[in-house]
Short mmCIF file of C-alpha atoms in Angstrom, two decimals:
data_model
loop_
_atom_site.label_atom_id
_atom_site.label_comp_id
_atom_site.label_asym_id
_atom_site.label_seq_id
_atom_site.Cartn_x
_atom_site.Cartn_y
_atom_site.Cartn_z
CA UNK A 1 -43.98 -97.20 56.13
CA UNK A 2 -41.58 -94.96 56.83
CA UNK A 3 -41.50 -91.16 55.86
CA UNK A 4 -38.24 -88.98 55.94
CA UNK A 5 -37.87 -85.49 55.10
CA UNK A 6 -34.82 -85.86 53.44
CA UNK A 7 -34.82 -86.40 49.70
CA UNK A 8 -34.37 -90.18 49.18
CA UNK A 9 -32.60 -91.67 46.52
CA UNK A 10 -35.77 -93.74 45.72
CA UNK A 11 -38.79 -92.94 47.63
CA UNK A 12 -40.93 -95.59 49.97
CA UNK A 13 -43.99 -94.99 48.15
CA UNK A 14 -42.96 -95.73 44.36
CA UNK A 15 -41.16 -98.98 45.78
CA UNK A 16 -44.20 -100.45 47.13
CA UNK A 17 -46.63 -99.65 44.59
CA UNK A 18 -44.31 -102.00 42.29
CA UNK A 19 -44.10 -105.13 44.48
CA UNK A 20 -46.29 -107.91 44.18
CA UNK A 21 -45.76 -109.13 47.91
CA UNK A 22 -48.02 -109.86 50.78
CA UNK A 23 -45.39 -109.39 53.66
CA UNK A 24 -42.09 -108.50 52.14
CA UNK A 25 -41.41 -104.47 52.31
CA UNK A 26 -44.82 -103.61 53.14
CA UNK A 27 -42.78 -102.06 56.23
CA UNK A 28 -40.20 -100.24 54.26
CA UNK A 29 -37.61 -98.05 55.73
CA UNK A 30 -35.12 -96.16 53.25
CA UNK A 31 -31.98 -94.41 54.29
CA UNK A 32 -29.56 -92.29 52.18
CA UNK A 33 -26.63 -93.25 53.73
CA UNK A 34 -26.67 -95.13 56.93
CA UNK A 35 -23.85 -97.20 59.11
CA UNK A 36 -25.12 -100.67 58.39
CA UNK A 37 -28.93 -101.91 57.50
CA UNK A 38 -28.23 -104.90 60.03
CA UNK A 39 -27.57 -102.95 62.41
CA UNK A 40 -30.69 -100.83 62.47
CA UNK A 41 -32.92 -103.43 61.67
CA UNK A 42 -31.74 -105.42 64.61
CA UNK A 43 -32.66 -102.68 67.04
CA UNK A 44 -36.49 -102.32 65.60
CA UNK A 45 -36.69 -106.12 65.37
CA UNK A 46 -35.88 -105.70 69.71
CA UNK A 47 -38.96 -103.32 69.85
CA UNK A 48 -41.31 -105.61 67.76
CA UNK A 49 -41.09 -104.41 64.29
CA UNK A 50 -43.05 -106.69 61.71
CA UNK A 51 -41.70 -109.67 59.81
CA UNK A 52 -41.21 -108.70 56.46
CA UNK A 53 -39.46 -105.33 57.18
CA UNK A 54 -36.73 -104.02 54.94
CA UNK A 55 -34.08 -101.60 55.67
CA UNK A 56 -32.69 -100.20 52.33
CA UNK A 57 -29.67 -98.01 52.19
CA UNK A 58 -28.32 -96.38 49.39
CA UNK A 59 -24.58 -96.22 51.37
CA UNK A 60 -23.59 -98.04 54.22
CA UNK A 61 -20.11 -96.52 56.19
CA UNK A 62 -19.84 -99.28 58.20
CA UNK A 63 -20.94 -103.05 56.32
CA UNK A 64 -19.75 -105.91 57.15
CA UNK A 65 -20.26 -109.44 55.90
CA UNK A 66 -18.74 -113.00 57.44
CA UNK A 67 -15.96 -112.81 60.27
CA UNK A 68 -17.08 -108.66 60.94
CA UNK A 69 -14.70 -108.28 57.30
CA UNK A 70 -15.87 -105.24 55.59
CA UNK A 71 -18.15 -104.79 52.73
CA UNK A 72 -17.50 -101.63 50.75
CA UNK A 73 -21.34 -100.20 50.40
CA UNK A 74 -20.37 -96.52 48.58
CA UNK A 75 -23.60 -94.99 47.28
CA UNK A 76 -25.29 -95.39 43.74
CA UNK A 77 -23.58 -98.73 42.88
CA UNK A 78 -25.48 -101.29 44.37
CA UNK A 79 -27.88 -103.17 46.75
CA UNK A 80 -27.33 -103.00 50.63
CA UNK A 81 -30.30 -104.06 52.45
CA UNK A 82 -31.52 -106.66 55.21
CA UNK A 83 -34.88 -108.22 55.87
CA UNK A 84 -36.45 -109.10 59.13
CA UNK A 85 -37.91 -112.96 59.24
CA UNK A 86 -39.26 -114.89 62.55
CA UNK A 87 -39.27 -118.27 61.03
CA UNK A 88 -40.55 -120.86 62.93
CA UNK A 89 -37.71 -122.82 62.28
CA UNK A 90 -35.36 -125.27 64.81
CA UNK A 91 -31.89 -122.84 65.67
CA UNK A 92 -29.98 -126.09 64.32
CA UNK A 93 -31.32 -125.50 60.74
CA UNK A 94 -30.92 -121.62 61.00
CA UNK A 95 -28.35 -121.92 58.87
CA UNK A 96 -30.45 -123.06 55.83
CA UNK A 97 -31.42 -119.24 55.56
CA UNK A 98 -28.32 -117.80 54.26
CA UNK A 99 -28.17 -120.89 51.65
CA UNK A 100 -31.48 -119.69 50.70
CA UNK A 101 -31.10 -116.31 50.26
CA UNK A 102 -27.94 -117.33 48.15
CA UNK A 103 -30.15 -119.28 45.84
CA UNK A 104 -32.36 -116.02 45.51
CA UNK A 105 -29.98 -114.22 44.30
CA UNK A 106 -28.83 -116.23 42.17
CA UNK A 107 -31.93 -116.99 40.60
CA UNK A 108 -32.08 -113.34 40.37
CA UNK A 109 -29.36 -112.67 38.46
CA UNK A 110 -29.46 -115.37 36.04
CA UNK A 111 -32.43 -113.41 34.45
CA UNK A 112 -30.99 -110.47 34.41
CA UNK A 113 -27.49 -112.19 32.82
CA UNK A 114 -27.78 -115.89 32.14
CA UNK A 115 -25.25 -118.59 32.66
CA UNK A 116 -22.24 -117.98 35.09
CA UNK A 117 -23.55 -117.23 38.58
CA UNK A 118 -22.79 -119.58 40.98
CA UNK A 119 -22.97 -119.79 44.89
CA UNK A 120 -20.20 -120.85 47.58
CA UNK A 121 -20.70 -122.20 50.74
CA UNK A 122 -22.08 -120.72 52.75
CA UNK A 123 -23.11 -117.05 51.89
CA UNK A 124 -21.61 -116.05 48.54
CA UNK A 125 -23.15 -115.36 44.93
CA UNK A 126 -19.76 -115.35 42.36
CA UNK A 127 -19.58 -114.55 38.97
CA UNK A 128 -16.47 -116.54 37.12
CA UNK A 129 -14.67 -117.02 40.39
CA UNK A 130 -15.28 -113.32 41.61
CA UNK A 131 -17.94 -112.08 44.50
CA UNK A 132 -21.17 -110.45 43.51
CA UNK A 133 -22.87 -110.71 46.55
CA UNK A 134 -22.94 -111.63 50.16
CA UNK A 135 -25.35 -112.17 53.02
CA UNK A 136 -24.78 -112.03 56.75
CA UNK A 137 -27.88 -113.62 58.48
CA UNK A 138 -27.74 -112.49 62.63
CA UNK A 139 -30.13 -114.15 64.52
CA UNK A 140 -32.09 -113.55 68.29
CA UNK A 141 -32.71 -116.33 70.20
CA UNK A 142 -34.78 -116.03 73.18
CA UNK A 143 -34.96 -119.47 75.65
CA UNK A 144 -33.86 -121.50 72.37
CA UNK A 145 -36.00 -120.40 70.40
CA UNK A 146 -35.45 -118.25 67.06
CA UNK A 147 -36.81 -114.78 67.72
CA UNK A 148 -35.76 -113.28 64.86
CA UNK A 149 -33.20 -113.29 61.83
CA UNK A 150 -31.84 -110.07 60.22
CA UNK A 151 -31.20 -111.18 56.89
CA UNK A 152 -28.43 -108.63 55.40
CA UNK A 153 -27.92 -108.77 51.32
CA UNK A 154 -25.21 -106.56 49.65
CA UNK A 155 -25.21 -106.85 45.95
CA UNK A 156 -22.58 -105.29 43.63
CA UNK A 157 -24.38 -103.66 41.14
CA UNK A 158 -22.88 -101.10 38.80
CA UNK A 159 -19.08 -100.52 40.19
CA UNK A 160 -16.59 -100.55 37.27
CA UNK A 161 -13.21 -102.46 38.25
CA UNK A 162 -11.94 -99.74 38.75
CA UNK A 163 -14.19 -98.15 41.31
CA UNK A 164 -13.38 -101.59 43.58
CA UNK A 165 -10.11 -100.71 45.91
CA UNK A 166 -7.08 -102.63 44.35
CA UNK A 167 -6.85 -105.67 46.70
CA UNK A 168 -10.58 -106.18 45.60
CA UNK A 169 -9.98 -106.52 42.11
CA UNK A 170 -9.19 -110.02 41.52
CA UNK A 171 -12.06 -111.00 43.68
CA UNK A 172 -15.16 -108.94 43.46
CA UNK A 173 -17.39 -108.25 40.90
CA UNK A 174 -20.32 -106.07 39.85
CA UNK A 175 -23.24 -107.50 37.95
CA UNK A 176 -23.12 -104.55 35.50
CA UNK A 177 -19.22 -106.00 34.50
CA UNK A 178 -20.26 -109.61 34.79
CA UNK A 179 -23.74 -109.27 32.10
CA UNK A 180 -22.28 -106.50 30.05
CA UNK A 181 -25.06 -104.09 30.28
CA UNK A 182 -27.04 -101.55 33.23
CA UNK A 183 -28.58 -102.91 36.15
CA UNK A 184 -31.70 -101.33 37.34
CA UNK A 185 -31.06 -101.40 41.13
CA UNK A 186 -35.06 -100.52 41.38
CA UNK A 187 -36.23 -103.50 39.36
CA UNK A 188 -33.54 -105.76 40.99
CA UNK A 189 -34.50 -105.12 44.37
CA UNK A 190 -38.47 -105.52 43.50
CA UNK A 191 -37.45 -109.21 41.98
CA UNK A 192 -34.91 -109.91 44.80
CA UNK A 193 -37.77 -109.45 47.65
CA UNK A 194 -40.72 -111.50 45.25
CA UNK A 195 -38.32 -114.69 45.65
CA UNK A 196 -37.29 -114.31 49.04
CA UNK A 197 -41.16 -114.04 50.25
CA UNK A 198 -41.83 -116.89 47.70
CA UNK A 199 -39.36 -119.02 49.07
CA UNK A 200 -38.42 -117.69 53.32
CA UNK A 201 -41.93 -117.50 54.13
CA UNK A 202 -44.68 -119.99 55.18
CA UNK A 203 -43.83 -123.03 57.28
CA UNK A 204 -39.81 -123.36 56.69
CA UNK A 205 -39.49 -126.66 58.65
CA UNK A 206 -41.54 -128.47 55.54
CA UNK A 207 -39.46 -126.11 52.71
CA UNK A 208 -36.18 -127.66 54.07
CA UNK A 209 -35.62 -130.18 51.05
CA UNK A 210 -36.55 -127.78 48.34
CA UNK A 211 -34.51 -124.79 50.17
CA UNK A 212 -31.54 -127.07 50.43
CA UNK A 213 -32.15 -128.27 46.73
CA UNK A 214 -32.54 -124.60 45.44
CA UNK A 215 -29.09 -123.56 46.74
CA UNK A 216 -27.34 -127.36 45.11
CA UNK A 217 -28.82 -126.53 41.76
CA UNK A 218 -26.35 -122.62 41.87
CA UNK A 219 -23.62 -125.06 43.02
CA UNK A 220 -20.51 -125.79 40.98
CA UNK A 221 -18.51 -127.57 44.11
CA UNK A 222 -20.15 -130.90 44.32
CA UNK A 223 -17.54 -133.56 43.68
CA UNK A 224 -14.25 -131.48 43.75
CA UNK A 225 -12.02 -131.91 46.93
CA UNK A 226 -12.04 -129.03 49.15
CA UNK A 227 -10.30 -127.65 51.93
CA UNK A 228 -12.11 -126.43 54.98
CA UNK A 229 -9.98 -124.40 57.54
CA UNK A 230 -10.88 -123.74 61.43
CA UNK A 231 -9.54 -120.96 62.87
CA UNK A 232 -8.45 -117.32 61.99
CA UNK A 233 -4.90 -115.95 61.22
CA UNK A 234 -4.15 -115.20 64.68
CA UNK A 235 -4.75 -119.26 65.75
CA UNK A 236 -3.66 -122.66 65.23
CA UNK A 237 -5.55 -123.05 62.11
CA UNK A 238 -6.41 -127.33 61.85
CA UNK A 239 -6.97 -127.79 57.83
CA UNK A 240 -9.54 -131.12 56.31
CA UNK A 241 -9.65 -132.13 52.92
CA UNK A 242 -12.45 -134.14 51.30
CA UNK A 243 -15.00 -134.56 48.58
CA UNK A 244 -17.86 -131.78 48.75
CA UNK A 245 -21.16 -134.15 48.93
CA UNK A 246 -24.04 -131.57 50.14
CA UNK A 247 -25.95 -129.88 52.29
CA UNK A 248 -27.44 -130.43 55.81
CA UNK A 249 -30.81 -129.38 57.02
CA UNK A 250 -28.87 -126.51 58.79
CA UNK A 251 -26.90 -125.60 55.76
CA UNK A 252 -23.72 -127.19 56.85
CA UNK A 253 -21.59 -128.67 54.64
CA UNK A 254 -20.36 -132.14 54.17
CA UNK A 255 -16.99 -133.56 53.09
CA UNK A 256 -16.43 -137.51 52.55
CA UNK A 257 -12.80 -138.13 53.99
CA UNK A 258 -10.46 -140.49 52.69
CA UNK A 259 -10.99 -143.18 55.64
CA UNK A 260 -15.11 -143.29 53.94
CA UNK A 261 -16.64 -141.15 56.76
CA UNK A 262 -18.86 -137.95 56.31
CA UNK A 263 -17.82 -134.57 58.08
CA UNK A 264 -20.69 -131.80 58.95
CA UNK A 265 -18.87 -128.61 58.84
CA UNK A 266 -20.62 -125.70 60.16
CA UNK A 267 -20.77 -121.69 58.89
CA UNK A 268 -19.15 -119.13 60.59
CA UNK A 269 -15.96 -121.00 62.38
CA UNK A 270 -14.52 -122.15 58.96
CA UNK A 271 -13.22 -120.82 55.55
CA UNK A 272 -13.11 -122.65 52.50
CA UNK A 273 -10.68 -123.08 49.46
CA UNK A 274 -10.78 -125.41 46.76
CA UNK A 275 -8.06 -127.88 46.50
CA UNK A 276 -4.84 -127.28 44.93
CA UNK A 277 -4.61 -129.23 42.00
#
């Protein structure tokens, strides 16, 4: 447990004594305002820091989510944390964890809101078309095997639309704008790391069904035709259409072209948009 002498915006102590968990934030590390959670978690996860650890910041200057885009992380609004997990898990179904995670949250905020949150391949939580959330899972592989996974989760909390910079406004979200009411970040956070040690720990590689099942039942996509993009802005970007079908065991998703086959699409090299109508 980690003790600062800085005044923390909450302290280690009165976190812990409110979680239920065995191995989730039992090694708790808060920062007032840090660069990014991933980042600092990665380098005690090099020097053997336990599973289970969580680095909390109440301001990160420099998060990031998919593709190293920026996540705006400005203090007292919402969640930015990341959790360390050594699953023994194959690295072709490490992708399953971000699905996961997404299905946590999820899950999470449907009891603090009800209907209307929905994930998106691969990492997103929306609300009504607009982000909520976002997880960036970085994993260390040593001779092909998974070392460890830093499991980064930045929640918008309490923002106002107005407190999101303009080009953000037609596509983020806080949960405080999408339920109508205050979100205690406290009691969010204690609920968010319950369901991730309920459902990302234990023996993964017989969880894969139910993880993968979790994540479909968030999932407004299946059926509609979507386009999946390769490539950034600065290349030859090569475009597929097809029907969204699932899931793989590694969290990659599947299209059914027109010619009848199946394509496994993979995160991380692709974008998606739904289909002009």
């Amino acid at each position: 447990m980690s003790r600062r002498t800085e005044t923390l915006f909450w302290q280690p102590e009165a976190v812990q004594a409110l979680l239920p968990t065995r191995i989730v934030g039992k090694n708790l590390v808060i920062f007032n305002r840090i660069t990014s959670t991933n980042d600092f978690l990665k380098r005690i996860a090099r020097r053997g820091a336990a599973t289970g650890t969580v680095v909390l910041a109440d301001e990160q200057t420099a998060g990031r989510g998919r593709l190293q885009r920026p996540w705006q992380s400005p203090p007292g609004k919402g969640l930015w944390f990341s959790t360390l997990l050594r699953p023994q898990l194959a690295p072709e179904n490490i992708g399953i964890i971000s699905l996961a995670i997404a299905a946590v949250a999820a899950e999470a905020f449907a009891k603090i809101g009800g209907e209307g949150f929905h994930v998106k391949w691969p990492n997103d939580v929306m609300f009504n078309g607009k982000k909520v959330c976002g997880i960036l899972c970085e994993t260390q592989i040593v001779q092909d095997e998974i070392e460890a996974v830093i499991a980064g989760v930045g929640v918008n909390v309490l923002q106002t639309e107005q407190e999101f910079a303009p080009a953000l406004r037609s596509r983020a979200t806080s949960l405080a704008q999408a339920c109508g009411k205050f979100v205690d970040r406290q009691h969010l956070l204690i609920d968010l790391l319950t369901l991730l040690e309920r459902d990302l720990f234990g023996n993964l590689r017989s969880k894969l069904a139910l993880l993968k099942a979790a994540w479909c039942s968030h999932c407004y996509d299946f059926g509609q035709h979507l386009t999946v993009t390769l490539g950034t802005k600065e290349k030859l970007k090569r475009m597929t259409t097809g029907v969204f079908e699932g899931v793989g065991d590694g969290g990659e998703l599947i299209l059914r072209l027109s010619n009848g086959t199946s394509q496994f699409f993979s995160a991380g090299e692709i974008t998606l948009a739904r289909e002009a109508a």
